[in-house]
Amino acid sequence: QVQLVESGGGLVQAGGSLKLSCGASGRPFSTVAMGWFRQAPGREREFVAAIRRTTYTTNSASYADSVKGRFTISGDNNKSTVFLQMNRLNSEDTAVYYCAAKRLGRRGGILRSDDYDYWGQGTQVTVSS
């Protein structure tokens, strides 16, 4: 059973920074993409950022418009690890953040929840104004 484990959430003041981490519990596995989604109270889960494998050692990154220029995603699809550096946080970023992994060999997009096969339990990020 594959499990993803997130860490790094917490409470931060507006304008501050946090870094989220995600990895597989147990033995790492190869993925074609890893991403971050978030869900605020009363809202649907939304895409934040993802890295898609382009070659064995390189990835391309995609971001939601709302986080471009503030968030940076990095990671290793060969080790099922992904990080999200979040800068200049604001109250609109308050949400539970979920890590997701798309298994190697699966085709399709990376922007939708159903593009992914495995999910973490979520980590709360709260930005105080």
Tab-separated table of N, CA and C in Angstrom:
chain	number	residue	atom	x	y	z
A	1	GLN	N	0.844	-1.180	0.000
A	1	GLN	CA	0.000	0.000	0.000
A	1	GLN	C	0.889	1.243	0.000
A	2	VAL	N	0.723	2.061	-1.030
A	2	VAL	CA	1.516	3.284	-1.124
A	2	VAL	C	0.893	4.349	-0.252
A	3	GLN	N	1.725	5.012	0.530
A	3	GLN	CA	1.257	6.144	1.338
A	3	GLN	C	2.206	7.310	1.166
A	4	LEU	N	1.637	8.476	1.000
A	4	LEU	CA	2.413	9.704	0.947
A	4	LEU	C	2.247	10.425	2.272
A	5	VAL	N	3.337	11.012	2.737
A	5	VAL	CA	3.313	11.695	4.024
A	5	VAL	C	3.801	13.120	3.836
A	6	GLU	N	2.957	14.073	4.208
A	6	GLU	CA	3.331	15.483	4.102
A	6	GLU	C	3.799	16.001	5.459
A	7	SER	N	4.598	17.058	5.414
A	7	SER	CA	5.012	17.752	6.627
A	7	SER	C	5.326	19.196	6.270
A	8	GLY	N	5.426	20.027	7.296
A	8	GLY	CA	5.840	21.413	7.085
A	8	GLY	C	4.741	22.446	7.202
A	9	GLY	N	3.515	22.023	7.376
A	9	GLY	CA	2.442	22.993	7.524
A	9	GLY	C	2.523	23.694	8.868
A	10	GLY	N	1.682	24.714	9.039
A	10	GLY	CA	1.659	25.429	10.308
A	10	GLY	C	0.994	26.770	10.179
A	11	LEU	N	1.220	27.594	11.201
A	11	LEU	CA	0.657	28.933	11.254
A	11	LEU	C	1.748	29.942	10.935
A	12	VAL	N	1.441	30.874	10.036
A	12	VAL	CA	2.423	31.873	9.632
A	12	VAL	C	1.710	33.195	9.408
A	13	GLN	N	2.417	34.277	9.623
A	13	GLN	CA	1.827	35.589	9.376
A	13	GLN	C	1.841	35.911	7.894
A	14	ALA	N	0.921	36.740	7.491
A	14	ALA	CA	0.877	37.174	6.095
A	14	ALA	C	2.224	37.771	5.702
A	15	GLY	N	2.673	37.392	4.511
A	15	GLY	CA	3.975	37.829	4.039
A	15	GLY	C	5.090	36.871	4.353
A	16	GLY	N	4.809	35.891	5.194
A	16	GLY	CA	5.812	34.923	5.600
A	16	GLY	C	5.950	33.768	4.626
A	17	SER	N	6.753	32.791	5.030
A	17	SER	CA	7.071	31.648	4.172
A	17	SER	C	6.922	30.336	4.930
A	18	LEU	N	6.631	29.288	4.186
A	18	LEU	CA	6.632	27.923	4.691
A	18	LEU	C	7.135	27.016	3.582
A	19	LYS	N	7.697	25.869	3.979
A	19	LYS	CA	8.092	24.868	3.004
A	19	LYS	C	7.443	23.547	3.365
A	20	LEU	N	6.686	23.001	2.428
A	20	LEU	CA	6.047	21.712	2.603
A	20	LEU	C	6.898	20.619	1.976
A	21	SER	N	6.885	19.464	2.600
A	21	SER	CA	7.616	18.312	2.088
A	21	SER	C	6.668	17.128	1.980
A	22	CYS	N	6.981	16.246	1.045
A	22	CYS	CA	6.161	15.050	0.864
A	22	CYS	C	7.039	13.922	0.382
A	23	GLY	N	6.862	12.752	0.980
A	23	GLY	CA	7.589	11.577	0.538
A	23	GLY	C	6.754	10.339	0.760
A	24	ALA	N	7.186	9.254	0.165
A	24	ALA	CA	6.470	7.990	0.309
A	24	ALA	C	6.925	7.291	1.579
A	25	SER	N	5.975	6.770	2.319
A	25	SER	CA	6.337	5.936	3.459
A	25	SER	C	6.784	4.589	2.933
A	26	GLY	N	7.803	4.027	3.504
A	26	GLY	CA	8.321	2.774	3.003
A	26	GLY	C	9.250	3.009	1.820
A	27	ARG	N	9.268	2.097	0.892
A	27	ARG	CA	10.208	2.196	-0.225
A	27	ARG	C	9.728	3.219	-1.253
A	28	PRO	N	10.609	4.145	-1.680
A	28	PRO	CA	10.225	5.108	-2.709
A	28	PRO	C	9.867	4.404	-4.017
A	29	PHE	N	9.040	5.020	-4.811
A	29	PHE	CA	8.645	4.457	-6.088
A	29	PHE	C	8.731	5.543	-7.146
A	30	SER	N	8.778	5.154	-8.399
A	30	SER	CA	8.899	6.115	-9.487
A	30	SER	C	7.531	6.617	-9.911
A	31	THR	N	7.486	7.896	-10.204
A	31	THR	CA	6.242	8.507	-10.631
A	31	THR	C	6.467	9.282	-11.925
A	32	VAL	N	5.385	9.590	-12.627
A	32	VAL	CA	5.502	10.429	-13.805
A	32	VAL	C	5.209	11.881	-13.442
A	33	ALA	N	4.549	12.096	-12.335
A	33	ALA	CA	4.280	13.448	-11.865
A	33	ALA	C	3.960	13.417	-10.384
A	34	MET	N	4.303	14.521	-9.728
A	34	MET	CA	3.892	14.729	-8.344
A	34	MET	C	3.376	16.147	-8.228
A	35	GLY	N	2.356	16.311	-7.412
A	35	GLY	CA	1.733	17.615	-7.335
A	35	GLY	C	1.251	17.969	-5.951
A	36	TRP	N	0.841	19.213	-5.839
A	36	TRP	CA	0.230	19.735	-4.623
A	36	TRP	C	-1.146	20.313	-4.974
A	37	PHE	N	-2.103	19.977	-4.161
A	37	PHE	CA	-3.444	20.542	-4.239
A	37	PHE	C	-3.776	21.134	-2.874
A	38	ARG	N	-4.800	21.956	-2.828
A	38	ARG	CA	-5.223	22.507	-1.543
A	38	ARG	C	-6.746	22.610	-1.515
A	39	GLN	N	-7.260	22.585	-0.290
A	39	GLN	CA	-8.707	22.706	-0.111
A	39	GLN	C	-8.991	23.578	1.097
A	40	ALA	N	-9.661	24.694	0.846
A	40	ALA	CA	-10.074	25.595	1.907
A	40	ALA	C	-11.492	25.222	2.346
A	41	PRO	N	-11.885	25.598	3.559
A	41	PRO	CA	-13.235	25.261	4.038
A	41	PRO	C	-14.310	25.780	3.089
A	42	GLY	N	-15.239	24.897	2.733
A	42	GLY	CA	-16.339	25.288	1.873
A	42	GLY	C	-15.993	25.405	0.406
A	43	ARG	N	-14.768	25.018	0.049
A	43	ARG	CA	-14.356	25.130	-1.345
A	43	ARG	C	-13.894	23.777	-1.858
A	44	GLU	N	-13.868	23.647	-3.186
A	44	GLU	CA	-13.402	22.412	-3.784
A	44	GLU	C	-11.868	22.353	-3.741
A	45	ARG	N	-11.371	21.132	-3.823
A	45	ARG	CA	-9.922	20.952	-3.887
A	45	ARG	C	-9.423	21.559	-5.192
A	46	GLU	N	-8.336	22.311	-5.121
A	46	GLU	CA	-7.820	22.964	-6.312
A	46	GLU	C	-6.335	22.680	-6.509
A	47	PHE	N	-5.942	22.706	-7.760
A	47	PHE	CA	-4.558	22.482	-8.154
A	47	PHE	C	-3.701	23.663	-7.696
A	48	VAL	N	-2.505	23.352	-7.201
A	48	VAL	CA	-1.556	24.392	-6.808
A	48	VAL	C	-0.322	24.347	-7.708
A	49	ALA	N	0.334	23.189	-7.771
A	49	ALA	CA	1.559	23.077	-8.551
A	49	ALA	C	1.864	21.607	-8.780
A	50	ALA	N	2.665	21.332	-9.817
A	50	ALA	CA	3.062	19.958	-10.105
A	50	ALA	C	4.364	19.935	-10.866
A	51	ILE	N	5.081	18.838	-10.722
A	51	ILE	CA	6.247	18.588	-11.559
A	51	ILE	C	5.986	17.317	-12.354
A	52	ARG	N	6.239	17.420	-13.646
A	52	ARG	CA	6.035	16.279	-14.535
A	52	ARG	C	7.385	15.839	-15.069
A	53	ARG	N	7.584	14.537	-15.077
A	53	ARG	CA	8.837	13.989	-15.636
A	53	ARG	C	8.920	14.306	-17.124
A	54	THR	N	10.065	14.852	-17.561
A	54	THR	CA	10.300	15.058	-18.994
A	54	THR	C	11.375	14.115	-19.514
A	55	THR	N	12.379	13.828	-18.711
A	55	THR	CA	13.364	12.794	-19.012
A	55	THR	C	13.596	12.044	-17.708
A	56	TYR	N	14.530	11.102	-17.697
A	56	TYR	CA	14.794	10.345	-16.477
A	56	TYR	C	15.231	11.246	-15.334
A	57	THR	N	15.913	12.332	-15.661
A	57	THR	CA	16.471	13.174	-14.598
A	57	THR	C	15.918	14.589	-14.570
A	58	THR	N	15.021	14.927	-15.464
A	58	THR	CA	14.517	16.306	-15.487
A	58	THR	C	13.002	16.336	-15.393
A	59	ASN	N	12.514	17.480	-14.915
A	59	ASN	CA	11.079	17.675	-14.751
A	59	ASN	C	10.683	19.054	-15.258
A	60	SER	N	9.415	19.210	-15.565
A	60	SER	CA	8.886	20.538	-15.871
A	60	SER	C	7.845	20.872	-14.817
A	61	ALA	N	7.764	22.146	-14.452
A	61	ALA	CA	6.869	22.570	-13.390
A	61	ALA	C	5.667	23.322	-13.947
A	62	SER	N	4.541	23.153	-13.296
A	62	SER	CA	3.324	23.886	-13.644
A	62	SER	C	2.750	24.485	-12.370
A	63	TYR	N	2.137	25.666	-12.498
A	63	TYR	CA	1.600	26.367	-11.337
A	63	TYR	C	0.213	26.923	-11.630
A	64	ALA	N	-0.592	26.993	-10.598
A	64	ALA	CA	-1.836	27.741	-10.689
A	64	ALA	C	-1.502	29.229	-10.769
A	65	ASP	N	-2.319	29.981	-11.467
A	65	ASP	CA	-2.061	31.422	-11.621
A	65	ASP	C	-1.964	32.121	-10.271
A	66	SER	N	-2.739	31.656	-9.317
A	66	SER	CA	-2.798	32.332	-8.012
A	66	SER	C	-1.505	32.218	-7.212
A	67	VAL	N	-0.631	31.283	-7.596
A	67	VAL	CA	0.607	31.092	-6.819
A	67	VAL	C	1.865	31.359	-7.634
A	68	LYS	N	1.714	31.613	-8.908
A	68	LYS	CA	2.889	31.873	-9.757
A	68	LYS	C	3.690	33.043	-9.221
A	69	GLY	N	5.000	32.856	-9.182
A	69	GLY	CA	5.881	33.906	-8.693
A	69	GLY	C	6.046	33.912	-7.189
A	70	ARG	N	5.209	33.140	-6.479
A	70	ARG	CA	5.316	33.080	-5.009
A	70	ARG	C	5.699	31.683	-4.527
A	71	PHE	N	5.204	30.660	-5.198
A	71	PHE	CA	5.467	29.278	-4.806
A	71	PHE	C	6.446	28.643	-5.787
A	72	THR	N	7.273	27.739	-5.273
A	72	THR	CA	8.208	26.992	-6.105
A	72	THR	C	8.124	25.516	-5.746
A	73	ILE	N	7.877	24.694	-6.754
A	73	ILE	CA	7.817	23.259	-6.539
A	73	ILE	C	9.123	22.623	-6.997
A	74	SER	N	9.571	21.623	-6.266
A	74	SER	CA	10.768	20.875	-6.643
A	74	SER	C	10.591	19.449	-6.161
A	75	GLY	N	11.458	18.581	-6.633
A	75	GLY	CA	11.350	17.206	-6.178
A	75	GLY	C	12.029	16.238	-7.111
A	76	ASP	N	11.787	14.976	-6.874
A	76	ASP	CA	12.434	13.917	-7.641
A	76	ASP	C	11.398	12.839	-7.938
A	77	ASN	N	11.022	12.729	-9.184
A	77	ASN	CA	10.028	11.721	-9.568
A	77	ASN	C	10.584	10.308	-9.446
A	78	ASN	N	11.890	10.152	-9.394
A	78	ASN	CA	12.477	8.819	-9.225
A	78	ASN	C	12.437	8.369	-7.772
A	79	LYS	N	12.231	9.307	-6.863
A	79	LYS	CA	12.240	8.984	-5.441
A	79	LYS	C	10.908	9.325	-4.776
A	80	SER	N	9.935	9.685	-5.564
A	80	SER	CA	8.601	10.053	-5.071
A	80	SER	C	8.670	11.072	-3.941
A	81	THR	N	9.467	12.119	-4.154
A	81	THR	CA	9.546	13.207	-3.189
A	81	THR	C	9.208	14.514	-3.889
A	82	VAL	N	8.557	15.382	-3.161
A	82	VAL	CA	8.204	16.679	-3.722
A	82	VAL	C	8.151	17.703	-2.593
A	83	PHE	N	8.538	18.934	-2.923
A	83	PHE	CA	8.568	20.013	-1.968
A	83	PHE	C	7.813	21.206	-2.544
A	84	LEU	N	7.322	22.032	-1.655
A	84	LEU	CA	6.641	23.249	-2.086
A	84	LEU	C	7.108	24.395	-1.206
A	85	GLN	N	7.915	25.274	-1.780
A	85	GLN	CA	8.360	26.466	-1.079
A	85	GLN	C	7.320	27.561	-1.329
A	86	MET	N	6.748	28.060	-0.237
A	86	MET	CA	5.675	29.054	-0.352
A	86	MET	C	6.151	30.362	0.273
A	87	ASN	N	6.230	31.387	-0.540
A	87	ASN	CA	6.660	32.703	-0.091
A	87	ASN	C	5.525	33.703	-0.237
A	88	ARG	N	5.651	34.804	0.444
A	88	ARG	CA	4.659	35.899	0.389
A	88	ARG	C	3.248	35.345	0.561
A	89	LEU	N	3.074	34.575	1.602
A	89	LEU	CA	1.779	33.964	1.856
A	89	LEU	C	0.749	35.017	2.245
A	90	ASN	N	-0.487	34.761	1.863
A	90	ASN	CA	-1.589	35.635	2.251
A	90	ASN	C	-2.755	34.789	2.734
A	91	SER	N	-3.781	35.437	3.233
A	91	SER	CA	-4.903	34.711	3.843
A	91	SER	C	-5.602	33.787	2.855
A	92	GLU	N	-5.542	34.105	1.576
A	92	GLU	CA	-6.169	33.254	0.561
A	92	GLU	C	-5.448	31.916	0.406
A	93	ASP	N	-4.255	31.806	0.949
A	93	ASP	CA	-3.506	30.558	0.870
A	93	ASP	C	-3.851	29.606	2.010
A	94	THR	N	-4.663	30.048	2.962
A	94	THR	CA	-5.061	29.183	4.068
A	94	THR	C	-5.887	28.014	3.548
A	95	ALA	N	-5.429	26.803	3.842
A	95	ALA	CA	-6.088	25.600	3.337
A	95	ALA	C	-5.364	24.372	3.882
A	96	VAL	N	-5.967	23.226	3.656
A	96	VAL	CA	-5.253	21.967	3.847
A	96	VAL	C	-4.563	21.644	2.526
A	97	TYR	N	-3.285	21.381	2.582
A	97	TYR	CA	-2.490	21.098	1.394
A	97	TYR	C	-2.249	19.595	1.294
A	98	TYR	N	-2.497	19.058	0.101
A	98	TYR	CA	-2.364	17.635	-0.144
A	98	TYR	C	-1.295	17.375	-1.201
A	99	CYS	N	-0.485	16.386	-0.928
A	99	CYS	CA	0.494	15.905	-1.889
A	99	CYS	C	-0.150	14.775	-2.694
A	100	ALA	N	0.203	14.689	-3.980
A	100	ALA	CA	-0.360	13.647	-4.838
A	100	ALA	C	0.710	13.104	-5.771
A	101	ALA	N	0.561	11.848	-6.136
A	101	ALA	CA	1.515	11.204	-7.040
A	101	ALA	C	0.776	10.484	-8.156
A	102	LYS	N	1.308	10.611	-9.354
A	102	LYS	CA	0.760	9.934	-10.541
A	102	LYS	C	1.742	8.835	-10.900
A	103	ARG	N	1.282	7.619	-10.942
A	103	ARG	CA	2.192	6.494	-11.121
A	103	ARG	C	2.819	6.489	-12.508
A	104	LEU	N	4.047	5.974	-12.548
A	104	LEU	CA	4.800	5.879	-13.788
A	104	LEU	C	4.045	4.995	-14.782
A	105	GLY	N	3.977	5.462	-16.004
A	105	GLY	CA	3.302	4.717	-17.058
A	105	GLY	C	1.898	5.198	-17.354
A	106	ARG	N	1.330	5.954	-16.426
A	106	ARG	CA	-0.015	6.457	-16.656
A	106	ARG	C	0.053	7.736	-17.484
A	107	ARG	N	-0.804	7.849	-18.479
A	107	ARG	CA	-0.813	9.019	-19.346
A	107	ARG	C	-1.837	10.030	-18.849
A	108	GLY	N	-1.927	11.146	-19.560
A	108	GLY	CA	-2.940	12.137	-19.230
A	108	GLY	C	-2.350	13.366	-18.588
A	109	GLY	N	-3.227	14.215	-18.068
A	109	GLY	CA	-2.830	15.501	-17.535
A	109	GLY	C	-2.315	15.437	-16.121
A	110	ILE	N	-2.049	16.635	-15.579
A	110	ILE	CA	-1.549	16.719	-14.207
A	110	ILE	C	-2.245	17.824	-13.422
A	111	LEU	N	-3.299	18.393	-13.952
A	111	LEU	CA	-3.929	19.534	-13.309
A	111	LEU	C	-5.187	19.172	-12.525
A	112	ARG	N	-5.667	17.968	-12.671
A	112	ARG	CA	-6.918	17.569	-12.022
A	112	ARG	C	-6.659	16.533	-10.947
A	113	SER	N	-7.531	16.516	-9.958
A	113	SER	CA	-7.381	15.539	-8.885
A	113	SER	C	-7.398	14.114	-9.411
A	114	ASP	N	-8.263	13.832	-10.372
A	114	ASP	CA	-8.370	12.450	-10.859
A	114	ASP	C	-7.236	12.051	-11.792
A	115	ASP	N	-6.287	12.950	-12.018
A	115	ASP	CA	-5.069	12.585	-12.755
A	115	ASP	C	-4.100	11.811	-11.866
A	116	TYR	N	-4.337	11.809	-10.557
A	116	TYR	CA	-3.388	11.248	-9.611
A	116	TYR	C	-3.907	9.975	-8.970
A	117	ASP	N	-2.961	9.128	-8.590
A	117	ASP	CA	-3.298	7.815	-8.054
A	117	ASP	C	-3.168	7.725	-6.535
A	118	TYR	N	-2.257	8.486	-5.973
A	118	TYR	CA	-1.967	8.361	-4.542
A	118	TYR	C	-1.995	9.747	-3.898
A	119	TRP	N	-2.451	9.767	-2.656
A	119	TRP	CA	-2.625	11.030	-1.942
A	119	TRP	C	-2.087	10.930	-0.517
A	120	GLY	N	-1.615	12.076	-0.030
A	120	GLY	CA	-1.265	12.163	1.373
A	120	GLY	C	-2.478	12.525	2.202
A	121	GLN	N	-2.271	12.601	3.499
A	121	GLN	CA	-3.370	12.863	4.421
A	121	GLN	C	-3.666	14.355	4.562
A	122	GLY	N	-2.773	15.183	4.086
A	122	GLY	CA	-2.976	16.625	4.138
A	122	GLY	C	-2.254	17.266	5.305
A	123	THR	N	-1.846	18.517	5.104
A	123	THR	CA	-1.216	19.295	6.167
A	123	THR	C	-1.818	20.698	6.157
A	124	GLN	N	-2.161	21.195	7.314
A	124	GLN	CA	-2.846	22.477	7.420
A	124	GLN	C	-1.866	23.632	7.324
A	125	VAL	N	-2.212	24.590	6.480
A	125	VAL	CA	-1.468	25.853	6.389
A	125	VAL	C	-2.449	26.972	6.735
A	126	THR	N	-2.110	27.749	7.739
A	126	THR	CA	-2.950	28.860	8.157
A	126	THR	C	-2.143	30.146	8.126
A	127	VAL	N	-2.654	31.117	7.376
A	127	VAL	CA	-1.975	32.407	7.256
A	127	VAL	C	-2.802	33.441	7.995
A	128	SER	N	-2.203	34.077	8.980
A	128	SER	CA	-2.910	35.086	9.763
A	128	SER	C	-2.606	36.472	9.208
A	129	SER	N	-3.630	37.298	9.171
A	129	SER	CA	-3.448	38.647	8.609
A	129	SER	C	-3.185	39.664	9.700
